[in-house]
Amino acid sequence: MLKELGATVVDADQAAHAAYEPGSPGFESVVREFGAEYVRDGRIDRARLGELVFHDDAARGRLNAIVHPLVREWMAARTAEAIEGGAEVVVQDVPLLFENGLQGLYSTTVLVYVPEALQLRRLVEGRGLGEARALAMIASQMPIEEKRELAAHVIDNRGSRDETRDQVERIWREALSVR
């Protein structure tokens, strides 16, 4: 929705995927750290690796030590490219922003909020995850209510798409758009 309003969106999930590309330093580091059993069809088996890291804090820490610097580098490069290309508003979509204490790096923060029960349902029904995996993912993150307290702006995503769009447009007018 922010892209539709004119923002350039730089996505940390896309950056994480790029960090795992075959032949990249991230790919080689993940294989070296976790073993070839986490490679399937020449690519990192993200599902298998996810099963490990969402249940093992130490493994998650080792993976984050590899991936996070690469993600930050990729995000910085895409942001610089956007600005050099004339973007007036650049939004970085960073799922683990608060968990990593990065909110101070930004002029403002926006959280898309749903209660944990709805988050679980959407992961299971919408993304096809098993309930145990979805619960492990949620448990590995800061509780959503804590994030809600830290965010400068909150979009309540429990309602209709139109209700969500109204909130996005309000935040765009109040905090994000160039005047």
mmCIF file of C-alpha atoms in Angstrom:
data_model
loop_
_atom_site.group_PDB
_atom_site.id
_atom_site.type_symbol
_atom_site.label_atom_id
_atom_site.label_comp_id
_atom_site.label_asym_id
_atom_site.label_seq_id
_atom_site.Cartn_x
_atom_site.Cartn_y
_atom_site.Cartn_z
ATOM 1 C CA MET A 1 0.000 0.000 0.000
ATOM 2 C CA LEU A 2 2.885 2.373 0.726
ATOM 3 C CA LYS A 3 4.358 1.568 -2.670
ATOM 4 C CA GLU A 4 1.022 2.492 -4.267
ATOM 5 C CA LEU A 5 1.241 5.856 -2.494
ATOM 6 C CA GLY A 6 4.687 6.532 -3.948
ATOM 7 C CA ALA A 7 7.182 5.054 -1.524
ATOM 8 C CA THR A 8 10.119 2.957 -2.617
ATOM 9 C CA VAL A 9 10.056 -0.140 -0.402
ATOM 10 C CA VAL A 10 13.278 -1.943 0.487
ATOM 11 C CA ASP A 11 12.406 -5.375 1.891
ATOM 12 C CA ALA A 12 14.612 -7.160 4.438
ATOM 13 C CA ASP A 13 13.046 -10.520 3.556
ATOM 14 C CA GLN A 14 14.132 -10.011 -0.044
ATOM 15 C CA ALA A 15 17.586 -9.115 1.275
ATOM 16 C CA ALA A 16 17.685 -12.319 3.321
ATOM 17 C CA HIS A 17 16.823 -14.362 0.230
ATOM 18 C CA ALA A 18 19.636 -12.609 -1.665
ATOM 19 C CA ALA A 19 22.052 -13.426 1.175
ATOM 20 C CA TYR A 20 21.427 -17.166 0.641
ATOM 21 C CA GLU A 21 21.860 -17.201 -3.148
ATOM 22 C CA PRO A 22 24.039 -20.071 -4.373
ATOM 23 C CA GLY A 23 27.626 -18.976 -4.826
ATOM 24 C CA SER A 24 27.245 -16.007 -2.486
ATOM 25 C CA PRO A 25 29.353 -15.546 0.649
ATOM 26 C CA GLY A 26 26.187 -16.065 2.717
ATOM 27 C CA PHE A 27 25.445 -19.393 1.049
ATOM 28 C CA GLU A 28 28.992 -20.618 1.621
ATOM 29 C CA SER A 29 28.969 -19.448 5.252
ATOM 30 C CA VAL A 30 25.630 -21.134 6.005
ATOM 31 C CA VAL A 31 26.825 -24.416 4.488
ATOM 32 C CA ARG A 32 30.111 -24.180 6.412
ATOM 33 C CA GLU A 33 28.274 -23.448 9.696
ATOM 34 C CA PHE A 34 25.328 -25.836 9.415
ATOM 35 C CA GLY A 35 26.405 -28.474 6.916
ATOM 36 C CA ALA A 36 25.509 -29.676 3.437
ATOM 37 C CA GLU A 37 22.365 -31.354 4.786
ATOM 38 C CA TYR A 38 20.788 -27.878 4.695
ATOM 39 C CA VAL A 39 21.203 -27.692 0.920
ATOM 40 C CA ARG A 40 18.553 -29.101 -1.424
ATOM 41 C CA ASP A 41 18.661 -28.830 -5.199
ATOM 42 C CA GLY A 42 21.687 -26.527 -4.987
ATOM 43 C CA ARG A 43 19.981 -23.980 -2.705
ATOM 44 C CA ILE A 44 19.727 -23.464 1.037
ATOM 45 C CA ASP A 45 16.764 -25.495 2.283
ATOM 46 C CA ARG A 46 15.112 -22.593 4.090
ATOM 47 C CA ALA A 47 12.297 -24.753 5.443
ATOM 48 C CA ARG A 48 14.715 -27.210 7.054
ATOM 49 C CA LEU A 49 16.985 -24.463 8.342
ATOM 50 C CA GLY A 50 13.913 -22.652 9.694
ATOM 51 C CA GLU A 51 12.872 -25.765 11.606
ATOM 52 C CA LEU A 52 16.265 -25.738 13.299
ATOM 53 C CA VAL A 53 16.597 -22.045 14.094
ATOM 54 C CA PHE A 54 13.041 -21.503 15.304
ATOM 55 C CA HIS A 55 13.597 -24.209 17.938
ATOM 56 C CA ASP A 56 17.249 -23.581 18.828
ATOM 57 C CA ASP A 57 18.263 -20.140 20.091
ATOM 58 C CA ALA A 58 21.985 -20.842 19.671
ATOM 59 C CA ALA A 59 21.520 -21.945 16.054
ATOM 60 C CA ARG A 60 19.387 -18.856 15.382
ATOM 61 C CA GLY A 61 22.148 -16.689 16.829
ATOM 62 C CA ARG A 62 24.762 -18.339 14.593
ATOM 63 C CA LEU A 63 22.561 -17.874 11.522
ATOM 64 C CA ASN A 64 21.806 -14.255 12.394
ATOM 65 C CA ALA A 65 25.538 -13.561 12.801
ATOM 66 C CA ILE A 66 25.992 -14.685 9.192
ATOM 67 C CA VAL A 67 22.895 -13.211 7.589
ATOM 68 C CA HIS A 68 22.234 -9.924 9.391
ATOM 69 C CA PRO A 69 25.410 -8.124 8.231
ATOM 70 C CA LEU A 70 24.679 -9.201 4.648
ATOM 71 C CA VAL A 71 21.070 -8.038 4.944
ATOM 72 C CA ARG A 72 22.146 -4.644 6.309
ATOM 73 C CA GLU A 73 24.636 -4.232 3.462
ATOM 74 C CA TRP A 74 22.024 -5.150 0.838
ATOM 75 C CA MET A 75 19.431 -2.835 2.414
ATOM 76 C CA ALA A 76 21.883 0.067 2.517
ATOM 77 C CA ALA A 77 22.828 -0.452 -1.131
ATOM 78 C CA ARG A 78 19.169 -0.610 -2.281
ATOM 79 C CA THR A 79 18.327 2.474 -0.203
ATOM 80 C CA ALA A 80 21.228 4.425 -1.691
ATOM 81 C CA GLU A 81 20.171 3.337 -5.197
ATOM 82 C CA ALA A 82 16.613 4.511 -4.524
ATOM 83 C CA ILE A 83 17.741 7.906 -3.256
ATOM 84 C CA GLU A 84 20.185 8.346 -6.143
ATOM 85 C CA GLY A 85 17.316 7.435 -8.467
ATOM 86 C CA GLY A 86 15.192 10.271 -7.087
ATOM 87 C CA ALA A 87 13.011 8.485 -4.518
ATOM 88 C CA GLU A 88 11.487 10.977 -2.106
ATOM 89 C CA VAL A 89 10.287 8.409 0.440
ATOM 90 C CA VAL A 90 12.113 5.152 1.122
ATOM 91 C CA VAL A 91 10.491 2.658 3.470
ATOM 92 C CA GLN A 92 12.542 -0.200 4.840
ATOM 93 C CA ASP A 93 10.405 -3.245 5.672
ATOM 94 C CA VAL A 94 12.330 -4.833 8.561
ATOM 95 C CA PRO A 95 10.501 -7.681 10.359
ATOM 96 C CA LEU A 96 13.001 -7.910 13.242
ATOM 97 C CA LEU A 97 13.493 -4.164 13.678
ATOM 98 C CA PHE A 98 12.592 -4.011 17.371
ATOM 99 C CA GLU A 99 14.192 -7.359 18.253
ATOM 100 C CA ASN A 100 17.503 -6.014 16.978
ATOM 101 C CA GLY A 101 17.098 -2.577 18.579
ATOM 102 C CA LEU A 102 17.323 -0.802 15.217
ATOM 103 C CA GLN A 103 14.391 1.590 15.617
ATOM 104 C CA GLY A 104 16.720 4.474 16.521
ATOM 105 C CA LEU A 105 18.165 4.368 13.009
ATOM 106 C CA TYR A 106 14.884 5.505 11.469
ATOM 107 C CA SER A 107 13.034 8.807 11.407
ATOM 108 C CA THR A 108 9.830 6.967 12.293
ATOM 109 C CA THR A 109 8.534 3.423 12.699
ATOM 110 C CA VAL A 110 5.309 1.790 11.603
ATOM 111 C CA LEU A 111 4.081 -1.540 12.957
ATOM 112 C CA VAL A 112 1.423 -3.600 11.209
ATOM 113 C CA TYR A 113 -0.385 -5.103 14.191
ATOM 114 C CA VAL A 114 -2.564 -8.143 14.698
ATOM 115 C CA PRO A 115 -3.021 -9.967 18.020
ATOM 116 C CA GLU A 116 -0.938 -13.106 18.399
ATOM 117 C CA ALA A 117 -3.905 -15.464 17.923
ATOM 118 C CA LEU A 118 -4.710 -13.888 14.560
ATOM 119 C CA GLN A 119 -1.032 -13.870 13.622
ATOM 120 C CA LEU A 120 -0.963 -17.629 14.291
ATOM 121 C CA ARG A 121 -4.106 -18.233 12.250
ATOM 122 C CA ARG A 122 -2.757 -16.252 9.296
ATOM 123 C CA LEU A 123 0.550 -18.114 9.349
ATOM 124 C CA VAL A 124 -1.218 -21.478 9.385
ATOM 125 C CA GLU A 125 -4.068 -20.721 6.985
ATOM 126 C CA GLY A 126 -2.497 -18.075 4.785
ATOM 127 C CA ARG A 127 1.075 -19.294 4.502
ATOM 128 C CA GLY A 128 0.421 -22.990 4.983
ATOM 129 C CA LEU A 129 2.733 -23.438 7.952
ATOM 130 C CA GLY A 130 2.149 -26.148 10.499
ATOM 131 C CA GLU A 131 0.887 -24.863 13.827
ATOM 132 C CA ALA A 132 4.034 -25.959 15.705
ATOM 133 C CA ARG A 133 6.299 -24.142 13.221
ATOM 134 C CA ALA A 134 4.120 -21.038 13.318
ATOM 135 C CA LEU A 135 4.146 -21.010 17.132
ATOM 136 C CA ALA A 136 7.925 -21.430 17.146
ATOM 137 C CA MET A 137 8.282 -18.492 14.741
ATOM 138 C CA ILE A 138 6.095 -16.288 16.907
ATOM 139 C CA ALA A 139 7.912 -17.366 20.087
ATOM 140 C CA SER A 140 11.277 -16.473 18.525
ATOM 141 C CA GLN A 141 10.174 -12.848 18.134
ATOM 142 C CA MET A 142 9.470 -10.048 20.563
ATOM 143 C CA PRO A 143 5.828 -10.228 21.698
ATOM 144 C CA ILE A 144 3.638 -8.170 19.369
ATOM 145 C CA GLU A 145 2.214 -6.170 22.294
ATOM 146 C CA GLU A 146 5.744 -5.031 23.220
ATOM 147 C CA LYS A 147 6.402 -4.022 19.621
ATOM 148 C CA ARG A 148 3.147 -2.087 19.642
ATOM 149 C CA GLU A 149 4.424 0.000 22.554
ATOM 150 C CA LEU A 150 7.709 0.734 20.760
ATOM 151 C CA ALA A 151 6.286 1.751 17.369
ATOM 152 C CA ALA A 152 5.687 5.397 16.550
ATOM 153 C CA HIS A 153 2.680 4.437 14.394
ATOM 154 C CA VAL A 154 0.501 1.333 14.490
ATOM 155 C CA ILE A 155 -1.652 -0.018 11.671
ATOM 156 C CA ASP A 156 -4.314 -2.306 13.122
ATOM 157 C CA ASN A 157 -4.636 -5.043 10.517
ATOM 158 C CA ARG A 158 -7.574 -6.919 12.077
ATOM 159 C CA GLY A 159 -10.174 -5.272 9.890
ATOM 160 C CA SER A 160 -10.956 -5.113 6.210
ATOM 161 C CA ARG A 161 -8.475 -4.220 3.509
ATOM 162 C CA ASP A 162 -10.225 -0.848 3.134
ATOM 163 C CA GLU A 163 -9.876 -0.151 6.875
ATOM 164 C CA THR A 164 -6.190 -0.987 6.671
ATOM 165 C CA ARG A 165 -5.768 1.214 3.593
ATOM 166 C CA ASP A 166 -7.421 4.146 5.440
ATOM 167 C CA GLN A 167 -4.871 3.801 8.261
ATOM 168 C CA VAL A 168 -1.955 3.555 5.817
ATOM 169 C CA GLU A 169 -3.131 6.669 3.992
ATOM 170 C CA ARG A 170 -3.472 8.581 7.280
ATOM 171 C CA ILE A 171 0.068 7.652 8.342
ATOM 172 C CA TRP A 172 1.312 8.527 4.862
ATOM 173 C CA ARG A 173 -0.198 12.006 5.112
ATOM 174 C CA GLU A 174 0.900 12.590 8.716
ATOM 175 C CA ALA A 175 4.367 11.098 8.849
ATOM 176 C CA LEU A 176 5.770 9.679 5.652
ATOM 177 C CA SER A 177 5.020 11.764 2.593
ATOM 178 C CA VAL A 178 7.199 14.629 1.480
ATOM 179 C CA ARG A 179 5.401 17.897 1.964
#
